[in-house]
Amino acid sequence: MSVDEGPTLRRRRLGAELKRCREAAGLTQENVSRHFEWHAAKVTRIETARVAVTPRDVKDLLTLYGVGDQDYREALVELARLSRERTWWTDYRDIMRPGNFVGLEAAAASMRAWEPIIVPGLLQTEAYMRALIRTGRSNESPQQTDRRVSLRLTRQVRLRGERPLELTAIIDESVVRRVVGGDEVMNEQLRHLIEVAQLPNVMLQILPFSAGEHTFLGGSAALLEFRETTHLDVVYLEGLAGDYYEEQPAEVVRYRQEFERLSARALDHRMTIKMIESLLVA
């Protein structure tokens, strides 16, 4: 599994560049859609990386925008080609949530995650995963369950090896107190948390009940950060009403500050490990 920027980040870089060119040309998304007789939402989907754009469309867009720099044109066309490559998660698209969180996670340099209910996917044991899947998808075939487990285990490769993902995971105290899969499964999961928290690229913190109310009470959240393209940092919010991606730079900065505040209120590494150890069943 490649840990370079990958097609997802390339698509976002391309969308950002095409948007910049359009705005420099003084055109609206509606102007462009009308010119090419495209569906009204196509330009929006291209600029927000919701769809892969063809090299031919990139050439046509750059011509419309009056971009004459040949080297720049060729670079964006090549970016379009690379952004359409197959990825390791392509075969799992039928079981993935809408959007492309997995692709963003695979390309990110670092991620800050908040989980109020369950252990973050990157830190789950296989037995814990299967217990969760059985509960939420009781009618699913064993083959589909195996594929979901395989996807999650493959995602976890990002925590080890060359250029590992730098992960800061803040979890609610209820996460480690809620027994999932029975005592044996939960005991294994707690030991795994202690083990993975020793990795140099992983910071695990527990937010104790005593911390009270906070900004992220609504649900899970993740801030994905990209080393050389910080303007493409994105916040992912997961809720019952659906998933949401926040990409506006000012909002990303606000969420980063909220994560820092949450981290300051959470237990430090030593106290986090101590709490987990206290919950182990002998």
mmCIF file of C-alpha atoms in Angstrom:
data_model
loop_
_atom_site.group_PDB
_atom_site.id
_atom_site.type_symbol
_atom_site.label_atom_id
_atom_site.label_comp_id
_atom_site.label_asym_id
_atom_site.label_seq_id
_atom_site.Cartn_x
_atom_site.Cartn_y
_atom_site.Cartn_z
ATOM 1 C CA MET A 1 0.000 0.000 0.000
ATOM 2 C CA SER A 2 1.549 3.270 -1.103
ATOM 3 C CA VAL A 3 1.862 6.042 1.429
ATOM 4 C CA ASP A 4 2.548 8.784 -1.123
ATOM 5 C CA GLU A 5 -0.068 11.446 -1.702
ATOM 6 C CA GLY A 6 -2.215 9.119 -3.827
ATOM 7 C CA PRO A 7 -5.068 9.835 -6.260
ATOM 8 C CA THR A 8 -7.353 11.401 -3.645
ATOM 9 C CA LEU A 9 -4.946 14.186 -2.709
ATOM 10 C CA ARG A 10 -3.943 14.694 -6.350
ATOM 11 C CA ARG A 11 -7.630 15.131 -7.230
ATOM 12 C CA ARG A 12 -8.014 17.725 -4.468
ATOM 13 C CA ARG A 13 -4.884 19.576 -5.587
ATOM 14 C CA LEU A 14 -6.171 19.595 -9.159
ATOM 15 C CA GLY A 15 -9.603 20.828 -8.098
ATOM 16 C CA ALA A 16 -8.046 23.669 -6.097
ATOM 17 C CA GLU A 17 -5.870 24.717 -9.050
ATOM 18 C CA LEU A 18 -8.777 24.633 -11.495
ATOM 19 C CA LYS A 19 -10.871 26.734 -9.130
ATOM 20 C CA ARG A 20 -8.053 29.275 -8.831
ATOM 21 C CA CYS A 21 -7.770 29.467 -12.643
ATOM 22 C CA ARG A 22 -11.525 29.905 -13.056
ATOM 23 C CA GLU A 23 -11.687 32.701 -10.516
ATOM 24 C CA ALA A 24 -8.679 34.414 -12.112
ATOM 25 C CA ALA A 25 -10.574 34.318 -15.425
ATOM 26 C CA GLY A 26 -13.573 35.991 -13.765
ATOM 27 C CA LEU A 27 -15.937 33.099 -14.504
ATOM 28 C CA THR A 28 -18.548 31.510 -12.259
ATOM 29 C CA GLN A 29 -19.225 27.793 -12.059
ATOM 30 C CA GLU A 30 -22.515 28.463 -13.820
ATOM 31 C CA ASN A 31 -20.688 30.227 -16.688
ATOM 32 C CA VAL A 32 -18.451 27.200 -17.181
ATOM 33 C CA SER A 33 -21.269 24.651 -17.010
ATOM 34 C CA ARG A 34 -23.282 26.628 -19.561
ATOM 35 C CA HIS A 35 -20.288 26.959 -21.901
ATOM 36 C CA PHE A 36 -19.705 23.192 -22.018
ATOM 37 C CA GLU A 37 -23.392 22.277 -21.664
ATOM 38 C CA TRP A 38 -22.539 20.277 -18.577
ATOM 39 C CA HIS A 39 -24.774 19.351 -15.680
ATOM 40 C CA ALA A 40 -24.984 22.366 -13.354
ATOM 41 C CA ALA A 41 -23.165 20.583 -10.531
ATOM 42 C CA LYS A 42 -20.279 19.132 -12.570
ATOM 43 C CA VAL A 43 -17.882 22.046 -12.062
ATOM 44 C CA THR A 44 -18.594 22.041 -8.340
ATOM 45 C CA ARG A 45 -17.883 18.309 -8.140
ATOM 46 C CA ILE A 46 -14.619 18.740 -10.064
ATOM 47 C CA GLU A 47 -13.394 21.617 -7.882
ATOM 48 C CA THR A 48 -14.308 19.831 -4.650
ATOM 49 C CA ALA A 49 -12.726 16.560 -5.859
ATOM 50 C CA ARG A 50 -16.023 14.666 -5.690
ATOM 51 C CA VAL A 51 -15.397 13.259 -9.173
ATOM 52 C CA ALA A 52 -12.282 12.487 -11.193
ATOM 53 C CA VAL A 53 -11.847 14.853 -14.131
ATOM 54 C CA THR A 54 -10.528 13.598 -17.469
ATOM 55 C CA PRO A 55 -7.331 15.015 -19.021
ATOM 56 C CA ARG A 56 -9.471 16.163 -21.981
ATOM 57 C CA ASP A 57 -11.756 18.170 -19.694
ATOM 58 C CA VAL A 58 -8.733 19.738 -17.973
ATOM 59 C CA LYS A 59 -7.334 20.869 -21.326
ATOM 60 C CA ASP A 60 -10.711 22.355 -22.305
ATOM 61 C CA LEU A 61 -11.107 24.120 -18.946
ATOM 62 C CA LEU A 62 -7.631 25.627 -19.089
ATOM 63 C CA THR A 63 -8.263 26.863 -22.637
ATOM 64 C CA LEU A 64 -11.528 28.482 -21.518
ATOM 65 C CA TYR A 65 -9.702 30.076 -18.578
ATOM 66 C CA GLY A 66 -7.040 31.515 -20.883
ATOM 67 C CA VAL A 67 -4.163 29.606 -19.274
ATOM 68 C CA GLY A 68 -1.289 29.777 -21.749
ATOM 69 C CA ASP A 69 1.648 28.535 -19.690
ATOM 70 C CA GLN A 70 2.405 25.211 -21.430
ATOM 71 C CA ASP A 71 4.394 23.702 -18.557
ATOM 72 C CA TYR A 72 1.581 24.512 -16.118
ATOM 73 C CA ARG A 73 -1.033 23.088 -18.492
ATOM 74 C CA GLU A 74 0.922 19.861 -18.924
ATOM 75 C CA ALA A 75 1.433 19.548 -15.168
ATOM 76 C CA LEU A 76 -2.324 19.788 -14.502
ATOM 77 C CA VAL A 77 -3.156 17.371 -17.315
ATOM 78 C CA GLU A 78 -0.678 14.878 -15.840
ATOM 79 C CA LEU A 79 -2.242 15.426 -12.422
ATOM 80 C CA ALA A 80 -5.614 14.535 -13.973
ATOM 81 C CA ARG A 81 -4.156 11.293 -15.346
ATOM 82 C CA LEU A 82 -2.599 10.346 -12.011
ATOM 83 C CA SER A 83 -5.772 11.192 -10.091
ATOM 84 C CA ARG A 84 -7.664 8.529 -12.034
ATOM 85 C CA GLU A 85 -5.362 5.661 -11.036
ATOM 86 C CA ARG A 86 -6.790 2.657 -9.239
ATOM 87 C CA THR A 87 -6.041 2.479 -5.537
ATOM 88 C CA TRP A 88 -5.890 -0.342 -3.011
ATOM 89 C CA TRP A 89 -9.301 0.691 -1.649
ATOM 90 C CA THR A 90 -11.030 0.764 -5.057
ATOM 91 C CA ASP A 91 -12.222 -2.821 -4.574
ATOM 92 C CA TYR A 92 -13.858 -1.855 -1.277
ATOM 93 C CA ARG A 93 -15.943 1.064 -2.552
ATOM 94 C CA ASP A 94 -19.194 -0.873 -2.266
ATOM 95 C CA ILE A 95 -18.767 -1.162 1.528
ATOM 96 C CA MET A 96 -17.290 2.276 2.169
ATOM 97 C CA ARG A 97 -19.270 5.243 3.475
ATOM 98 C CA PRO A 98 -20.110 8.032 0.999
ATOM 99 C CA GLY A 99 -17.248 10.423 0.350
ATOM 100 C CA ASN A 100 -13.617 9.356 0.352
ATOM 101 C CA PHE A 101 -12.422 9.386 3.950
ATOM 102 C CA VAL A 102 -10.255 6.299 3.414
ATOM 103 C CA GLY A 103 -8.457 7.992 0.516
ATOM 104 C CA LEU A 104 -7.846 11.126 2.552
ATOM 105 C CA GLU A 105 -6.596 9.071 5.492
ATOM 106 C CA ALA A 106 -4.223 7.176 3.183
ATOM 107 C CA ALA A 107 -2.744 10.441 1.890
ATOM 108 C CA ALA A 108 -2.642 12.455 5.133
ATOM 109 C CA ALA A 109 0.600 13.163 6.979
ATOM 110 C CA SER A 110 -1.209 13.460 10.300
ATOM 111 C CA MET A 111 -4.674 13.076 11.762
ATOM 112 C CA ARG A 112 -6.341 14.231 14.953
ATOM 113 C CA ALA A 113 -9.375 12.138 15.816
ATOM 114 C CA TRP A 114 -12.117 12.358 18.413
ATOM 115 C CA GLU A 115 -14.248 9.306 19.214
ATOM 116 C CA PRO A 116 -17.063 9.514 21.801
ATOM 117 C CA ILE A 117 -18.474 5.970 21.584
ATOM 118 C CA ILE A 118 -16.142 3.310 20.163
ATOM 119 C CA VAL A 119 -12.420 2.742 19.731
ATOM 120 C CA PRO A 120 -11.155 4.518 16.567
ATOM 121 C CA GLY A 121 -10.958 2.168 13.592
ATOM 122 C CA LEU A 122 -7.192 2.523 13.286
ATOM 123 C CA LEU A 123 -6.787 1.212 16.842
ATOM 124 C CA GLN A 124 -9.300 -1.645 16.870
ATOM 125 C CA THR A 125 -8.421 -5.327 17.212
ATOM 126 C CA GLU A 126 -9.967 -7.768 14.760
ATOM 127 C CA ALA A 127 -12.167 -9.341 17.441
ATOM 128 C CA TYR A 128 -13.448 -5.918 18.511
ATOM 129 C CA MET A 129 -14.202 -5.053 14.867
ATOM 130 C CA ARG A 130 -16.151 -8.238 14.335
ATOM 131 C CA ALA A 131 -18.196 -7.682 17.496
ATOM 132 C CA LEU A 132 -19.154 -4.200 16.286
ATOM 133 C CA ILE A 133 -19.994 -5.369 12.769
ATOM 134 C CA ARG A 134 -22.124 -8.269 14.038
ATOM 135 C CA THR A 135 -24.119 -5.836 16.171
ATOM 136 C CA GLY A 136 -24.693 -3.205 13.510
ATOM 137 C CA ARG A 137 -25.004 -5.503 10.469
ATOM 138 C CA SER A 138 -26.565 -8.706 11.789
ATOM 139 C CA ASN A 139 -27.989 -9.652 8.376
ATOM 140 C CA GLU A 140 -24.691 -9.312 6.549
ATOM 141 C CA SER A 141 -23.015 -12.387 5.042
ATOM 142 C CA PRO A 142 -19.765 -13.702 6.549
ATOM 143 C CA GLN A 143 -18.000 -12.762 3.290
ATOM 144 C CA GLN A 144 -19.088 -9.119 3.578
ATOM 145 C CA THR A 145 -18.012 -9.037 7.216
ATOM 146 C CA ASP A 146 -14.604 -10.404 6.243
ATOM 147 C CA ARG A 147 -14.234 -7.656 3.619
ATOM 148 C CA ARG A 148 -15.091 -4.951 6.147
ATOM 149 C CA VAL A 149 -12.515 -6.351 8.545
ATOM 150 C CA SER A 150 -9.952 -6.596 5.743
ATOM 151 C CA LEU A 151 -10.519 -2.945 4.798
ATOM 152 C CA ARG A 152 -10.059 -1.764 8.372
ATOM 153 C CA LEU A 153 -6.953 -3.890 8.954
ATOM 154 C CA THR A 154 -5.415 -2.587 5.729
ATOM 155 C CA ARG A 155 -6.079 0.986 6.838
ATOM 156 C CA GLN A 156 -4.112 0.250 10.018
ATOM 157 C CA VAL A 157 -0.936 -0.303 7.980
ATOM 158 C CA ARG A 158 -0.600 3.503 7.933
ATOM 159 C CA LEU A 159 0.470 3.444 11.578
ATOM 160 C CA ARG A 160 3.613 1.440 10.874
ATOM 161 C CA GLY A 161 6.388 1.266 8.310
ATOM 162 C CA GLU A 162 7.930 4.125 6.360
ATOM 163 C CA ARG A 163 6.318 7.558 6.664
ATOM 164 C CA PRO A 164 3.669 6.421 9.174
ATOM 165 C CA LEU A 165 0.595 8.483 9.867
ATOM 166 C CA GLU A 166 1.010 10.731 12.899
ATOM 167 C CA LEU A 167 -2.137 10.035 14.894
ATOM 168 C CA THR A 168 -3.518 11.904 17.874
ATOM 169 C CA ALA A 169 -6.581 10.026 19.114
ATOM 170 C CA ILE A 170 -8.722 11.494 21.889
ATOM 171 C CA ILE A 171 -11.399 9.115 23.125
ATOM 172 C CA ASP A 172 -14.157 9.567 25.656
ATOM 173 C CA GLU A 173 -13.858 7.661 28.936
ATOM 174 C CA SER A 174 -17.011 5.739 27.994
ATOM 175 C CA VAL A 175 -15.095 4.145 25.082
ATOM 176 C CA VAL A 176 -12.799 2.174 27.394
ATOM 177 C CA ARG A 177 -15.554 1.419 29.906
ATOM 178 C CA ARG A 178 -18.075 0.104 27.371
ATOM 179 C CA VAL A 179 -17.563 -3.675 27.055
ATOM 180 C CA VAL A 180 -17.763 -4.688 23.396
ATOM 181 C CA GLY A 181 -17.735 -8.384 22.501
ATOM 182 C CA GLY A 182 -17.462 -9.596 26.091
ATOM 183 C CA ASP A 183 -14.701 -9.419 28.689
ATOM 184 C CA GLU A 184 -12.139 -11.406 26.711
ATOM 185 C CA VAL A 185 -12.491 -9.305 23.553
ATOM 186 C CA MET A 186 -12.485 -6.077 25.523
ATOM 187 C CA ASN A 187 -9.465 -7.107 27.554
ATOM 188 C CA GLU A 188 -7.552 -7.794 24.343
ATOM 189 C CA GLN A 189 -8.653 -4.430 22.963
ATOM 190 C CA LEU A 190 -7.495 -2.545 26.061
ATOM 191 C CA ARG A 191 -4.101 -4.276 25.941
ATOM 192 C CA HIS A 192 -3.836 -3.372 22.276
ATOM 193 C CA LEU A 193 -4.502 0.288 23.087
ATOM 194 C CA ILE A 194 -1.665 0.234 25.614
ATOM 195 C CA GLU A 195 0.636 -1.367 23.031
ATOM 196 C CA VAL A 196 -0.183 0.956 20.140
ATOM 197 C CA ALA A 197 0.066 4.019 22.394
ATOM 198 C CA GLN A 198 3.792 3.240 22.690
ATOM 199 C CA LEU A 199 4.351 3.901 18.970
ATOM 200 C CA PRO A 200 6.306 7.154 18.482
ATOM 201 C CA ASN A 201 3.747 8.423 15.947
ATOM 202 C CA VAL A 202 0.666 7.752 18.112
ATOM 203 C CA MET A 203 -0.674 9.868 20.946
ATOM 204 C CA LEU A 204 -3.664 8.381 22.782
ATOM 205 C CA GLN A 205 -5.619 10.431 25.305
ATOM 206 C CA ILE A 206 -8.760 9.740 27.305
ATOM 207 C CA LEU A 207 -11.173 12.571 27.995
ATOM 208 C CA PRO A 208 -12.532 11.817 31.495
ATOM 209 C CA PHE A 209 -16.187 12.258 32.418
ATOM 210 C CA SER A 210 -15.078 15.024 34.772
ATOM 211 C CA ALA A 211 -14.114 17.173 31.770
ATOM 212 C CA GLY A 212 -17.807 17.994 31.321
ATOM 213 C CA GLU A 213 -19.290 19.517 28.191
ATOM 214 C CA HIS A 214 -17.174 20.349 25.146
ATOM 215 C CA THR A 215 -17.413 21.327 21.467
ATOM 216 C CA PHE A 216 -17.356 17.790 20.073
ATOM 217 C CA LEU A 217 -20.293 16.353 22.025
ATOM 218 C CA GLY A 218 -22.217 15.942 18.766
ATOM 219 C CA GLY A 219 -20.244 13.008 17.370
ATOM 220 C CA SER A 220 -17.002 11.739 15.876
ATOM 221 C CA ALA A 221 -14.591 14.175 14.237
ATOM 222 C CA ALA A 222 -11.249 13.995 12.466
ATOM 223 C CA LEU A 223 -8.833 16.639 11.220
ATOM 224 C CA LEU A 224 -6.684 15.365 8.346
ATOM 225 C CA GLU A 225 -3.511 17.331 7.654
ATOM 226 C CA PHE A 226 -1.238 17.226 4.603
ATOM 227 C CA ARG A 227 2.427 18.103 4.922
ATOM 228 C CA GLU A 228 3.130 20.173 1.777
ATOM 229 C CA THR A 229 -0.429 21.158 0.906
ATOM 230 C CA THR A 230 -1.754 22.554 4.170
ATOM 231 C CA HIS A 231 -4.393 24.547 2.293
ATOM 232 C CA LEU A 232 -6.021 21.190 1.553
ATOM 233 C CA ASP A 233 -6.386 20.173 5.217
ATOM 234 C CA VAL A 234 -9.917 18.939 5.848
ATOM 235 C CA VAL A 235 -12.221 18.222 8.785
ATOM 236 C CA TYR A 236 -14.408 15.126 8.656
ATOM 237 C CA LEU A 237 -17.515 15.032 10.836
ATOM 238 C CA GLU A 238 -19.560 11.864 11.282
ATOM 239 C CA GLY A 239 -23.123 11.978 12.570
ATOM 240 C CA LEU A 240 -26.507 10.282 12.406
ATOM 241 C CA ALA A 241 -27.660 12.782 9.774
ATOM 242 C CA GLY A 242 -24.728 11.897 7.501
ATOM 243 C CA ASP A 243 -21.071 12.688 6.968
ATOM 244 C CA TYR A 244 -19.742 16.165 6.328
ATOM 245 C CA TYR A 245 -16.411 17.501 5.071
ATOM 246 C CA GLU A 246 -15.331 21.019 6.085
ATOM 247 C CA GLU A 247 -12.625 22.431 3.828
ATOM 248 C CA GLN A 248 -12.816 26.193 4.342
ATOM 249 C CA PRO A 249 -9.385 27.244 5.718
ATOM 250 C CA ALA A 250 -10.863 29.471 8.443
ATOM 251 C CA GLU A 251 -13.094 26.642 9.685
ATOM 252 C CA VAL A 252 -10.224 24.145 9.559
ATOM 253 C CA VAL A 253 -8.181 26.514 11.753
ATOM 254 C CA ARG A 254 -11.108 26.772 14.179
ATOM 255 C CA TYR A 255 -11.415 22.999 14.453
ATOM 256 C CA ARG A 256 -7.651 22.677 14.943
ATOM 257 C CA GLN A 257 -7.899 25.071 17.879
ATOM 258 C CA GLU A 258 -10.822 23.087 19.313
ATOM 259 C CA PHE A 259 -8.815 19.871 19.063
ATOM 260 C CA GLU A 260 -5.961 21.543 20.928
ATOM 261 C CA ARG A 261 -8.376 22.675 23.666
ATOM 262 C CA LEU A 262 -9.819 19.179 23.929
ATOM 263 C CA SER A 263 -6.343 17.662 24.143
ATOM 264 C CA ALA A 264 -5.432 20.078 26.947
ATOM 265 C CA ARG A 265 -8.463 18.869 28.969
ATOM 266 C CA ALA A 266 -7.792 15.166 28.347
ATOM 267 C CA LEU A 267 -5.573 12.896 30.429
ATOM 268 C CA ASP A 268 -1.900 12.848 29.464
ATOM 269 C CA HIS A 269 -0.169 9.693 28.203
ATOM 270 C CA ARG A 270 0.774 8.381 31.655
ATOM 271 C CA MET A 271 -2.683 8.892 33.152
ATOM 272 C CA THR A 272 -4.380 7.500 30.049
ATOM 273 C CA ILE A 273 -2.384 4.262 30.264
ATOM 274 C CA LYS A 274 -3.008 4.094 34.007
ATOM 275 C CA MET A 275 -6.785 4.319 33.496
ATOM 276 C CA ILE A 276 -6.736 1.625 30.813
ATOM 277 C CA GLU A 277 -4.664 -0.667 33.009
ATOM 278 C CA SER A 278 -7.147 -0.222 35.858
ATOM 279 C CA LEU A 279 -9.911 -1.607 33.615
ATOM 280 C CA LEU A 280 -8.115 -4.799 32.636
ATOM 281 C CA VAL A 281 -9.821 -7.933 33.890
ATOM 282 C CA ALA A 282 -7.358 -10.260 35.599
#
